[in-house]
């Protein structure tokens, strides 16, 4: 999250006076989670080894400054996800280094910022991320993201978006990588009050629960000289 | 395919004077396939054991008369699909007995027949069913089908449809069941000239190629008294 | 569960003196669930509409008597699963009417009852069904089930089994159908003490939690005359 | 492929006197393909832009020298795969930079080189990669690879391996990434005559056919100022 400058950031400042990260942390706290924040300008972007070791689910929002994120921190987050930490990637976070690193594709898409109406349709009605949600969520004004979204086919597609201008988008995508779970959720932009929408907040909170790590096994890797049949 | 009667069937007769089945057979023949037709009014609906044994891919279109299809024929087609015969299910065929039998779900959906514009977006750009297709196909007037489409998540989602009125739909869905391959393709209605559209024809022809059976193994089933390790 | 008669049932009686259903209910109660049982010989097999309406997750074990299960009860369970009730299908339940109905395939497989060693390897280490489990579970004596298992490719494959005699099997398979979640879990036989194994009990308990319904939306189906864009 | 030195490479030299690459090129030529080879020691490892532009499917085998592959070449191959070039990754190629880059995970696994028997069971009997193959392939002596294999769940799992010593492995895995298709195939080692086995050769040839690119659409990306609905 950079210090605001110029028109667009004025707009962002009006919608999210304390930054998007504080809004997200705020509603997650209201839902009973214990959120902390970390921003680009902190040393190691606030994502030290100690912090990550102590994190169940990391929520990632970023825009424009993706290239300023240090590769070493990206590798650290990557390892942590494969070890079981959950990861939520929000909106323009599709172009973050960590999401591209985990997906192995360009994560590119179409976009147009005309304040179009979006409707997210639920395609997986029994999924825990859909708990308490209606069959569609309407957002009156959004930045459009359109297919083809260059990601691996999601392990589970939860939401499919319709846009006023004629595009569709796979807007709620679940992935499992290593022992970790990843949810990409499309809605959200710095100049629209998306993260003040109670349904969007509910989805984000559900996704944090869904992505929380289990107490799983230690996996043995590499050379295993003894066959289990000879033990 | 029933004998036409009343207004809707007049409209259908105008668009498909020889029936939808003849239109589909016609363009498949043009693409180099060797199609035959079978209709509801024939004995065993034209789908005798001999006919099915000699069929690589079966294309299924039906509307309104689904209940008149004999269960015995449905079971016969079902066995043939699991043994490797390909199956294309078109438009209102989503409610056919054979599709519901193979999916194990209701295959229900939303619909509205207001002649809305549809745009099919390609979400799997390297798939053989997309050979020669642009990144989207526009159909100026269609019957709308909307989510939630009650089918298993497709093994591969190839097309995602946008509708003028605000809905989306998973409109090109690949399934593998047993040794058979199934493609559900949404476009097509008896009163719109969908099957005269060259891009739709291309998708149907590609899908027939994709669903063609391979020369696969004979699978042993049931009691296998001998362990392969003791052979 | 039929009244025992003959050698095999004597063996079953020794391992599960009160029946497999009571053993499963017992360890689920120990894990904090509130289980009830229903058996073949009860009216409507104990699965009346009231009972099903009041059931979060149904655990299904059956053997030999699959054909005696009434079709009407199968349809009732089927509807309930699509509406959100979880379903665990255990071992020989692969040939139950309800599992075949939901899968749309034959659910056939290879089998050999020679008391072979089985080792279930975890292939999805972060999955909630694997909570508290080691990277493999060893069962010293089992009935073998081998591929090809004629089911749709699971939405998530959690366990993959190795057998002493040379076969493999996809032994922990997650499916979503409608709003319901289904888990097929291979281990278990009436003459081996599989359901007394604490790791197997843990997996079954985890699967019950995983398959529990969410509070999801009411989905509108069929004819929707009003476009959401004209509301 | 490095110049041989020491015992292991003597063994490799005996089994593959001209190198594994020449053996693979040889049987692919026999199957009617037009293969070329490229090795580590060539400038740009033989994978110049011109060569890649002119390649339909790239087959990748590597061992030990993965780190010596230039990052620039890896990025070039990566882009080419996302643009539609097919990629076959063989055996120890699981640790190649390109496979790890595309998967986004560690691609780690268990291994033991005791010359164990392996049996690959077909789990997707109608898949084009299984054309002409029996329901299992037996390899009398192999290096064992065991789960957990740290890759994304394959889009399609074609083969599942059993090993004498007690492990299983997802040994034939299909992935779609961008417009490209990737097949990971486990068998093969420099000191066993795996690539001389006619069934293995058949699978590799089938996979080359399966992974061949289609003539797909040009996808528009990034900013799309015009809505298709306003065109």
CSV table of C-alpha atoms in Angstrom, one decimal, chain B:
chain,number,residue,atom,x,y,z
B,1,UNK,CA,-38.4,-35.2,-33.4
B,2,UNK,CA,-42.2,-35.0,-33.4
B,3,UNK,CA,-44.4,-33.9,-36.2
B,4,UNK,CA,-44.9,-30.1,-36.0
B,5,UNK,CA,-48.2,-28.6,-34.7
B,6,UNK,CA,-49.1,-25.1,-33.7
B,7,UNK,CA,-47.2,-21.8,-33.7
B,8,UNK,CA,-43.9,-22.8,-32.2
B,9,UNK,CA,-43.5,-25.7,-34.5
B,10,UNK,CA,-44.3,-23.5,-37.5
B,11,UNK,CA,-41.4,-21.3,-36.5
B,12,UNK,CA,-39.3,-24.4,-36.1
B,13,UNK,CA,-40.4,-25.7,-39.5
B,14,UNK,CA,-39.3,-22.4,-41.1
B,15,UNK,CA,-35.8,-22.5,-39.5
B,16,UNK,CA,-35.3,-26.2,-39.9
B,17,UNK,CA,-37.6,-27.4,-42.7
B,18,UNK,CA,-36.3,-31.0,-42.6
B,19,UNK,CA,-35.8,-31.1,-38.9
B,20,UNK,CA,-32.8,-30.2,-36.7
B,21,UNK,CA,-31.4,-33.7,-37.1
B,22,UNK,CA,-31.1,-33.3,-40.9
B,23,UNK,CA,-29.4,-29.9,-40.5
B,24,UNK,CA,-26.8,-31.4,-38.1
B,25,UNK,CA,-26.3,-34.5,-40.2
B,26,UNK,CA,-25.8,-32.2,-43.2
B,27,UNK,CA,-23.0,-30.0,-41.9
B,28,UNK,CA,-21.3,-33.0,-40.3
B,29,UNK,CA,-21.3,-34.7,-43.7
B,30,UNK,CA,-19.8,-31.5,-45.1
B,31,UNK,CA,-17.0,-31.8,-42.5
B,32,UNK,CA,-16.2,-35.3,-43.7
B,33,UNK,CA,-18.1,-37.4,-41.2
B,34,UNK,CA,-20.5,-40.2,-42.1
B,35,UNK,CA,-23.6,-39.3,-40.1
B,36,UNK,CA,-26.9,-41.2,-39.9
B,37,UNK,CA,-30.0,-40.0,-38.1
B,38,UNK,CA,-32.4,-41.7,-35.7
B,39,UNK,CA,-35.7,-40.2,-34.5
B,40,UNK,CA,-38.2,-40.8,-31.7
B,41,UNK,CA,-40.9,-42.2,-33.9
B,42,UNK,CA,-38.7,-45.0,-35.3
B,43,UNK,CA,-38.8,-48.5,-33.7
B,44,UNK,CA,-36.5,-48.4,-30.7
B,45,UNK,CA,-36.1,-44.7,-31.7
B,46,UNK,CA,-33.7,-46.0,-34.4
B,47,UNK,CA,-31.1,-46.9,-31.7
B,48,UNK,CA,-31.0,-50.7,-32.0
B,49,UNK,CA,-28.1,-52.6,-30.6
B,50,UNK,CA,-26.7,-53.0,-34.1
B,51,UNK,CA,-26.9,-49.3,-34.8
B,52,UNK,CA,-25.2,-48.4,-31.5
B,53,UNK,CA,-22.5,-51.0,-32.0
B,54,UNK,CA,-21.7,-49.3,-35.2
B,55,UNK,CA,-21.7,-45.8,-33.9
B,56,UNK,CA,-18.6,-43.9,-32.8
B,57,UNK,CA,-20.3,-40.7,-31.5
B,58,UNK,CA,-24.0,-40.1,-30.9
B,59,UNK,CA,-25.4,-36.6,-31.1
B,60,UNK,CA,-28.5,-36.1,-28.9
B,61,UNK,CA,-31.1,-33.3,-29.4
B,62,UNK,CA,-34.5,-33.5,-27.7
B,63,UNK,CA,-37.2,-31.3,-26.4
B,64,UNK,CA,-40.5,-31.9,-24.6
B,65,UNK,CA,-40.7,-35.6,-25.5
B,66,UNK,CA,-37.9,-36.8,-23.2
B,67,UNK,CA,-40.4,-38.9,-21.2
B,68,UNK,CA,-41.4,-40.8,-24.3
B,69,UNK,CA,-37.9,-42.2,-24.8
B,70,UNK,CA,-37.9,-45.8,-23.7
B,71,UNK,CA,-35.9,-46.7,-20.6
B,72,UNK,CA,-34.5,-49.8,-22.3
B,73,UNK,CA,-33.0,-47.7,-25.0
B,74,UNK,CA,-31.6,-45.3,-22.5
B,75,UNK,CA,-29.9,-48.1,-20.6
B,76,UNK,CA,-28.5,-49.4,-23.9
B,77,UNK,CA,-27.0,-46.0,-24.8
B,78,UNK,CA,-25.7,-45.7,-21.3
B,79,UNK,CA,-23.8,-49.0,-21.5
B,80,UNK,CA,-22.5,-48.0,-24.9
B,81,UNK,CA,-21.1,-44.7,-23.7
B,82,UNK,CA,-19.4,-46.4,-20.7
B,83,UNK,CA,-17.9,-48.8,-23.3
B,84,UNK,CA,-16.4,-45.9,-25.3
B,85,UNK,CA,-19.0,-44.4,-27.6
B,86,UNK,CA,-18.9,-40.6,-27.6
B,87,UNK,CA,-22.0,-38.6,-26.8
B,88,UNK,CA,-22.8,-35.0,-27.7
B,89,UNK,CA,-25.8,-33.5,-25.8
B,90,UNK,CA,-27.2,-30.4,-27.4
B,91,UNK,CA,-29.2,-27.6,-25.8
B,92,UNK,CA,-32.6,-28.9,-24.3
B,93,UNK,CA,-31.0,-32.3,-24.3
B,94,UNK,CA,-29.8,-31.4,-20.8
B,95,UNK,CA,-33.1,-32.8,-19.6
B,96,UNK,CA,-32.9,-36.0,-21.6
B,97,UNK,CA,-33.0,-39.3,-19.7
B,98,UNK,CA,-29.6,-40.3,-20.9
B,99,UNK,CA,-27.9,-37.1,-19.8
B,100,UNK,CA,-29.5,-37.2,-16.4
B,101,UNK,CA,-28.6,-40.9,-16.1
B,102,UNK,CA,-24.9,-40.2,-16.8
B,103,UNK,CA,-24.6,-37.1,-14.7
B,104,UNK,CA,-26.5,-38.4,-11.6
B,105,UNK,CA,-28.0,-35.0,-10.9
B,106,UNK,CA,-31.2,-33.2,-11.9
B,107,UNK,CA,-29.5,-31.2,-14.8
B,108,UNK,CA,-31.9,-28.4,-14.0
B,109,UNK,CA,-31.2,-24.8,-14.9
B,110,UNK,CA,-32.9,-21.4,-15.3
B,111,UNK,CA,-34.4,-20.4,-18.7
B,112,UNK,CA,-36.1,-17.5,-20.5
B,113,UNK,CA,-37.0,-17.4,-24.1
B,114,UNK,CA,-36.7,-13.7,-25.0
B,115,UNK,CA,-34.4,-13.8,-27.9
B,116,UNK,CA,-31.5,-12.5,-25.9
B,117,UNK,CA,-28.0,-12.0,-27.2
B,118,UNK,CA,-25.5,-14.7,-26.0
B,119,UNK,CA,-21.7,-14.5,-26.1
B,120,UNK,CA,-19.7,-17.8,-25.5
B,121,UNK,CA,-16.3,-17.0,-24.2
B,122,UNK,CA,-13.5,-19.6,-24.6
B,123,UNK,CA,-12.0,-20.5,-21.3
B,124,UNK,CA,-9.7,-23.3,-22.5
B,125,UNK,CA,-7.9,-21.9,-25.5
B,126,UNK,CA,-5.8,-24.9,-26.4
B,127,UNK,CA,-8.7,-27.5,-26.3
B,128,UNK,CA,-9.3,-29.5,-29.5
B,129,UNK,CA,-13.0,-28.5,-29.3
B,130,UNK,CA,-11.8,-24.9,-29.8
B,131,UNK,CA,-9.8,-25.6,-33.0
B,132,UNK,CA,-10.5,-22.7,-35.5
B,133,UNK,CA,-12.7,-20.7,-33.2
B,134,UNK,CA,-12.2,-17.1,-32.1
B,135,UNK,CA,-12.0,-16.1,-28.5
B,136,UNK,CA,-15.8,-15.6,-28.3
B,137,UNK,CA,-18.8,-16.6,-30.4
B,138,UNK,CA,-21.7,-14.1,-30.6
B,139,UNK,CA,-25.3,-15.4,-31.1
B,140,UNK,CA,-27.7,-12.5,-31.7
B,141,UNK,CA,-30.8,-14.2,-30.5
B,142,UNK,CA,-31.1,-17.2,-28.2
B,143,UNK,CA,-33.1,-18.8,-25.4
B,144,UNK,CA,-31.3,-18.0,-22.2
B,145,UNK,CA,-30.0,-20.8,-19.9
B,146,UNK,CA,-28.7,-19.6,-16.5
B,147,UNK,CA,-26.8,-20.9,-13.5
B,148,UNK,CA,-27.1,-22.8,-11.3
B,149,UNK,CA,-26.8,-25.6,-13.8
B,150,UNK,CA,-27.2,-28.7,-11.6
B,151,UNK,CA,-24.5,-31.0,-13.1
B,152,UNK,CA,-21.2,-32.3,-11.7
B,153,UNK,CA,-18.4,-29.8,-12.2
B,154,UNK,CA,-17.1,-30.6,-15.8
B,155,UNK,CA,-13.8,-32.4,-16.1
B,156,UNK,CA,-13.0,-29.6,-18.5
B,157,UNK,CA,-15.0,-26.3,-19.0
B,158,UNK,CA,-14.4,-25.1,-22.5
B,159,UNK,CA,-17.0,-22.3,-22.9
B,160,UNK,CA,-18.7,-19.9,-20.5
B,161,UNK,CA,-21.7,-18.0,-21.8
B,162,UNK,CA,-22.8,-14.4,-21.1
B,163,UNK,CA,-26.4,-13.4,-21.7
B,164,UNK,CA,-27.9,-9.9,-22.3
B,165,UNK,CA,-30.3,-10.3,-19.4
B,166,UNK,CA,-27.8,-10.8,-16.7
B,167,UNK,CA,-27.0,-14.5,-16.5
B,168,UNK,CA,-24.0,-16.7,-17.1
B,169,UNK,CA,-23.9,-20.4,-18.0
B,170,UNK,CA,-21.2,-23.1,-18.3
B,171,UNK,CA,-22.1,-23.8,-21.9
B,172,UNK,CA,-19.4,-26.2,-23.1
B,173,UNK,CA,-18.7,-29.0,-20.6
B,174,UNK,CA,-16.5,-32.1,-21.2
B,175,UNK,CA,-17.0,-35.2,-19.1
B,176,UNK,CA,-15.3,-38.6,-19.2
B,177,UNK,CA,-17.5,-41.5,-17.9
B,178,UNK,CA,-16.2,-45.1,-18.2
B,179,UNK,CA,-14.3,-45.3,-21.5
B,180,UNK,CA,-16.7,-42.7,-23.1
B,181,UNK,CA,-16.5,-39.0,-23.6
B,182,UNK,CA,-19.4,-36.6,-23.3
B,183,UNK,CA,-19.7,-33.0,-24.4
B,184,UNK,CA,-22.6,-30.9,-23.4
B,185,UNK,CA,-23.0,-27.9,-25.7
B,186,UNK,CA,-25.7,-25.3,-24.8
B,187,UNK,CA,-26.5,-23.4,-28.0
B,188,UNK,CA,-29.4,-24.4,-30.2
B,189,UNK,CA,-33.1,-24.0,-30.2
B,190,UNK,CA,-35.7,-25.0,-32.6
B,191,UNK,CA,-36.8,-21.4,-33.5
B,192,UNK,CA,-33.4,-19.8,-33.8
B,193,UNK,CA,-31.0,-20.6,-36.7
B,194,UNK,CA,-28.2,-21.6,-34.3
B,195,UNK,CA,-27.2,-24.7,-36.1
B,196,UNK,CA,-26.8,-22.8,-39.3
B,197,UNK,CA,-24.1,-20.7,-37.7
B,198,UNK,CA,-20.7,-21.7,-39.1
B,199,UNK,CA,-18.9,-21.3,-35.8
B,200,UNK,CA,-21.4,-23.5,-33.9
B,201,UNK,CA,-21.1,-26.0,-36.7
B,202,UNK,CA,-17.3,-26.0,-36.3
B,203,UNK,CA,-17.6,-26.6,-32.5
B,204,UNK,CA,-20.0,-29.5,-33.0
B,205,UNK,CA,-17.7,-31.1,-35.6
B,206,UNK,CA,-14.7,-30.6,-33.4
B,207,UNK,CA,-16.6,-32.2,-30.5
B,208,UNK,CA,-17.5,-35.2,-32.6
B,209,UNK,CA,-13.8,-35.7,-33.3
B,210,UNK,CA,-12.8,-35.2,-29.7
B,211,UNK,CA,-15.4,-37.7,-28.5
B,212,UNK,CA,-14.5,-40.4,-30.9
B,213,UNK,CA,-13.5,-43.6,-29.2
B,214,UNK,CA,-10.0,-44.9,-29.0
B,215,UNK,CA,-8.9,-48.5,-29.3
B,216,UNK,CA,-8.6,-49.1,-25.6
B,217,UNK,CA,-8.0,-52.1,-23.4
B,218,UNK,CA,-10.4,-54.8,-22.3
B,219,UNK,CA,-10.8,-54.2,-18.5
B,220,UNK,CA,-11.1,-57.2,-16.2
B,221,UNK,CA,-13.7,-56.7,-13.5
B,222,UNK,CA,-15.1,-58.4,-10.6
B,223,UNK,CA,-13.4,-61.3,-8.9
B,224,UNK,CA,-9.7,-61.6,-9.9
B,225,UNK,CA,-8.5,-64.7,-7.9
B,226,UNK,CA,-4.9,-64.4,-9.1
B,227,UNK,CA,-2.6,-61.7,-7.9
B,228,UNK,CA,-0.5,-60.2,-10.7
B,229,UNK,CA,2.5,-60.7,-8.3
B,230,UNK,CA,1.9,-64.4,-8.2
B,231,UNK,CA,1.6,-64.9,-11.9
